[in-house]
Amino acid sequence: MNKKVENKLLVNFNLVITWILVIDTCLLVAPNSLTNGIALLSQQEYRFTLWFIFIIAISNFISQAIIHYTTKVINNINTKNTISKLTNAVTCLDFTEKALLREFVIQRKSVINLPINEPSVRNLIENGLLVPTDYDMDEEGRLPIMINTIARPLITYKAVGLTKNKMSEEQIDQIVSARPKYARA
C-alpha cells in the first residue's frame, strides 16, 4: 500500500474515532432528564459500555501521539547519525575518490554513468556519498549514479581539492591528469 493511501485511511479512521469519542462523551455527560432515547442510552446499564468506548477512543489517540513523536525523535537521531557518517566519509576521502567527485563539478552533471565494480565508486556508494539513480546496468556494467542529496552540502570545493580562486596551470594540469578515465564523458 502506498503512503498516500495509508495516510488517507489513517485520517478517515481518526475522523470516525473522533466522532465516536464526541458522541460517547456527550452521552456520558448528558443528564438523565433528556429525551427518552438519550436517557435510555445513558442509563446505568449502558454506562459501562459507554466508558469502555471512551477509554478505547482516548487510548487510540494517546497511542498515535506516542507513535508520532517517537517516530519523529528516531528520524531526527537517524538523520544526525547519517550526517555524522557522511561528514566522516568526506574528511577521509582519498585522492581517487576526490577526483571522482570532482567529475560531477567538471562535467556539470548531477548524474554520471559509472562502473559499479570500480573500487572508488563502490567505496563512495558504501559510505553513502554516491547513490544509484537506477539499478539497470548498461552493457559496460555502468549505473547512473549521483551525489547523495544529504551529502551535497558536505562536498565542497575544498573537500574535493578545488579552489574558487583562479588556479595555476600546474594545478589545472594536475586535476586534469587525475581525472578517472572511466568517469569522463
Short mmCIF file of C-alpha atoms in Angstrom, two decimals:
data_model
loop_
_atom_site.label_atom_id
_atom_site.label_comp_id
_atom_site.label_asym_id
_atom_site.label_seq_id
_atom_site.Cartn_x
_atom_site.Cartn_y
_atom_site.Cartn_z
CA MET A 1 0.00 0.00 0.00
CA ASN A 2 1.45 3.36 -0.91
CA LYS A 3 2.00 6.12 1.62
CA LYS A 4 -0.77 8.40 0.29
CA VAL A 5 -3.48 5.74 0.59
CA GLU A 6 -2.19 4.73 4.01
CA ASN A 7 -2.33 8.33 5.26
CA LYS A 8 -5.86 8.79 3.90
CA LEU A 9 -7.06 5.62 5.65
CA LEU A 10 -5.48 6.80 8.90
CA VAL A 11 -7.16 10.21 8.60
CA ASN A 12 -10.54 8.61 7.91
CA PHE A 13 -10.07 6.20 10.81
CA ASN A 14 -9.17 9.10 13.12
CA LEU A 15 -12.22 11.03 11.93
CA VAL A 16 -14.52 8.11 12.77
CA ILE A 17 -12.88 7.62 16.18
CA THR A 18 -13.20 11.36 16.87
CA TRP A 19 -16.92 11.31 16.17
CA ILE A 20 -17.35 8.19 18.30
CA LEU A 21 -15.48 9.94 21.10
CA VAL A 22 -17.59 13.12 20.81
CA ILE A 23 -20.91 11.22 20.78
CA ASP A 24 -19.79 8.95 23.60
CA THR A 25 -18.68 11.90 25.72
CA CYS A 26 -22.00 13.65 25.13
CA LEU A 27 -23.87 10.54 26.23
CA LEU A 28 -21.72 10.17 29.33
CA VAL A 29 -22.27 13.74 30.48
CA ALA A 30 -25.89 14.02 29.35
CA PRO A 31 -28.32 14.31 32.25
CA ASN A 32 -30.87 11.55 32.69
CA SER A 33 -33.72 14.02 32.23
CA LEU A 34 -33.16 14.39 28.46
CA THR A 35 -35.42 12.85 25.85
CA ASN A 36 -36.32 9.20 26.28
CA GLY A 37 -33.90 7.89 23.62
CA ILE A 38 -30.84 9.58 25.06
CA ALA A 39 -31.95 8.90 28.61
CA LEU A 40 -32.27 5.23 27.72
CA LEU A 41 -28.71 5.15 26.37
CA SER A 42 -27.28 6.98 29.33
CA GLN A 43 -28.89 4.75 31.93
CA GLN A 44 -26.73 2.83 34.33
CA GLU A 45 -26.81 -0.48 32.43
CA TYR A 46 -25.16 1.13 29.37
CA ARG A 47 -22.70 3.25 31.35
CA PHE A 48 -20.06 0.51 31.40
CA THR A 49 -20.18 0.19 27.59
CA LEU A 50 -20.01 3.96 27.15
CA TRP A 51 -16.99 4.22 29.46
CA PHE A 52 -15.33 1.30 27.68
CA ILE A 53 -15.79 3.03 24.29
CA PHE A 54 -14.47 6.28 25.79
CA ILE A 55 -11.33 4.59 27.14
CA ILE A 56 -10.67 2.80 23.82
CA ALA A 57 -11.08 6.04 21.81
CA ILE A 58 -8.84 8.07 24.13
CA SER A 59 -6.18 5.33 24.22
CA ASN A 60 -6.17 5.29 20.40
CA PHE A 61 -5.27 8.99 20.29
CA ILE A 62 -2.70 8.65 23.05
CA SER A 63 -1.01 5.71 21.30
CA GLN A 64 -0.96 7.57 17.97
CA ALA A 65 0.60 10.59 19.64
CA ILE A 66 3.27 8.41 21.24
CA ILE A 67 3.99 6.68 17.91
CA HIS A 68 4.13 10.02 16.07
CA TYR A 69 6.58 11.68 18.47
CA THR A 70 8.69 8.54 18.87
CA THR A 71 9.00 8.26 15.10
CA LYS A 72 9.93 11.92 14.88
CA VAL A 73 12.66 11.52 17.51
CA ILE A 74 14.03 8.36 15.87
CA ASN A 75 14.08 10.07 12.45
CA ASN A 76 15.98 13.04 13.92
CA ILE A 77 18.52 10.71 15.53
CA ASN A 78 18.93 8.75 12.28
CA THR A 79 19.40 11.97 10.29
CA LYS A 80 22.06 13.21 12.72
CA ASN A 81 23.84 9.83 12.56
CA THR A 82 23.71 9.84 8.75
CA ILE A 83 25.12 13.38 8.57
CA SER A 84 27.86 12.43 11.04
CA LYS A 85 28.73 9.33 8.99
CA LEU A 86 28.79 11.35 5.75
CA THR A 87 30.92 14.07 7.35
CA ASN A 88 33.45 11.46 8.45
CA ALA A 89 33.43 9.92 4.97
CA VAL A 90 34.07 13.31 3.33
CA THR A 91 37.01 14.04 5.65
CA CYS A 92 38.58 10.65 4.85
CA LEU A 93 38.38 10.81 1.04
CA ASP A 94 41.44 9.54 -0.81
CA PHE A 95 42.84 11.07 -3.99
CA THR A 96 40.86 8.91 -6.46
CA GLU A 97 37.59 9.45 -4.60
CA LYS A 98 38.15 13.21 -4.66
CA ALA A 99 38.92 13.01 -8.37
CA LEU A 100 35.72 11.05 -8.95
CA LEU A 101 33.62 13.59 -7.04
CA ARG A 102 35.34 16.40 -8.98
CA GLU A 103 33.92 14.86 -12.16
CA PHE A 104 30.45 15.96 -11.13
CA VAL A 105 31.75 19.53 -10.92
CA ILE A 106 33.88 19.36 -14.09
CA GLN A 107 31.13 17.80 -16.21
CA ARG A 108 28.45 19.95 -14.57
CA LYS A 109 26.14 16.97 -14.35
CA SER A 110 24.13 15.65 -11.46
CA VAL A 111 24.11 12.06 -12.82
CA ILE A 112 27.10 10.25 -14.32
CA ASN A 113 27.24 6.65 -15.59
CA LEU A 114 29.98 4.95 -13.55
CA PRO A 115 31.24 1.37 -13.40
CA ILE A 116 29.92 -0.26 -10.26
CA ASN A 117 32.90 -2.65 -9.98
CA GLU A 118 35.42 0.20 -9.68
CA PRO A 119 36.75 0.25 -6.06
CA SER A 120 36.47 4.02 -5.57
CA VAL A 121 32.90 4.06 -6.91
CA ARG A 122 31.93 1.11 -4.73
CA ASN A 123 33.54 2.71 -1.66
CA LEU A 124 31.71 6.03 -2.20
CA ILE A 125 28.42 4.15 -2.58
CA GLU A 126 29.06 2.10 0.58
CA ASN A 127 29.87 5.29 2.51
CA GLY A 128 26.63 6.86 1.29
CA LEU A 129 28.20 9.72 -0.66
CA LEU A 130 27.00 8.39 -4.02
CA VAL A 131 23.69 6.69 -4.75
CA PRO A 132 22.50 4.87 -7.89
CA THR A 133 19.53 6.55 -9.54
CA ASP A 134 18.61 3.36 -11.37
CA TYR A 135 19.68 -0.25 -10.99
CA ASP A 136 19.62 -1.11 -14.70
CA MET A 137 23.22 -1.64 -15.77
CA ASP A 138 24.24 -0.87 -19.31
CA GLU A 139 26.29 -3.30 -21.42
CA GLU A 140 29.56 -1.92 -19.98
CA GLY A 141 28.49 -2.58 -16.36
CA ARG A 142 27.77 1.07 -15.58
CA LEU A 143 24.99 2.52 -13.47
CA PRO A 144 23.66 6.08 -13.45
CA ILE A 145 24.96 7.46 -10.14
CA MET A 146 24.51 10.81 -8.41
CA ILE A 147 25.75 12.50 -5.26
CA ASN A 148 23.51 11.78 -2.28
CA THR A 149 21.27 14.78 -1.62
CA ILE A 150 22.12 14.70 2.09
CA ALA A 151 25.85 14.71 1.28
CA ARG A 152 25.75 17.58 -1.22
CA PRO A 153 26.27 20.38 1.33
CA LEU A 154 29.26 18.48 2.71
CA ILE A 155 31.01 18.05 -0.63
CA THR A 156 32.54 21.48 -1.05
CA TYR A 157 35.20 22.71 -3.46
CA LYS A 158 37.74 22.37 -0.66
CA ALA A 159 36.64 18.80 0.12
CA VAL A 160 37.29 17.66 -3.46
CA GLY A 161 40.53 19.62 -3.87
CA LEU A 162 39.28 22.58 -5.89
CA THR A 163 39.51 26.27 -5.15
CA LYS A 164 37.13 29.05 -6.05
CA ASN A 165 40.05 31.31 -6.86
CA LYS A 166 41.96 31.22 -10.11
CA MET A 167 44.13 28.10 -10.21
CA SER A 168 47.62 27.93 -11.62
CA GLU A 169 48.41 25.99 -14.80
CA GLU A 170 50.16 23.37 -12.70
CA GLN A 171 47.08 22.85 -10.51
CA ILE A 172 44.83 22.59 -13.57
CA ASP A 173 47.18 20.06 -15.20
CA GLN A 174 47.27 18.02 -12.01
CA ILE A 175 43.46 17.96 -11.78
CA VAL A 176 43.04 17.09 -15.46
CA SER A 177 45.62 14.28 -15.27
CA ALA A 178 43.93 12.91 -12.15
CA ARG A 179 40.56 12.56 -13.85
CA PRO A 180 39.48 8.92 -13.84
CA LYS A 181 39.18 7.59 -17.41
CA TYR A 182 36.03 5.62 -16.61
CA ALA A 183 34.20 8.77 -15.43
CA ARG A 184 34.96 11.02 -18.35
CA ALA A 185 32.07 11.92 -20.60
#
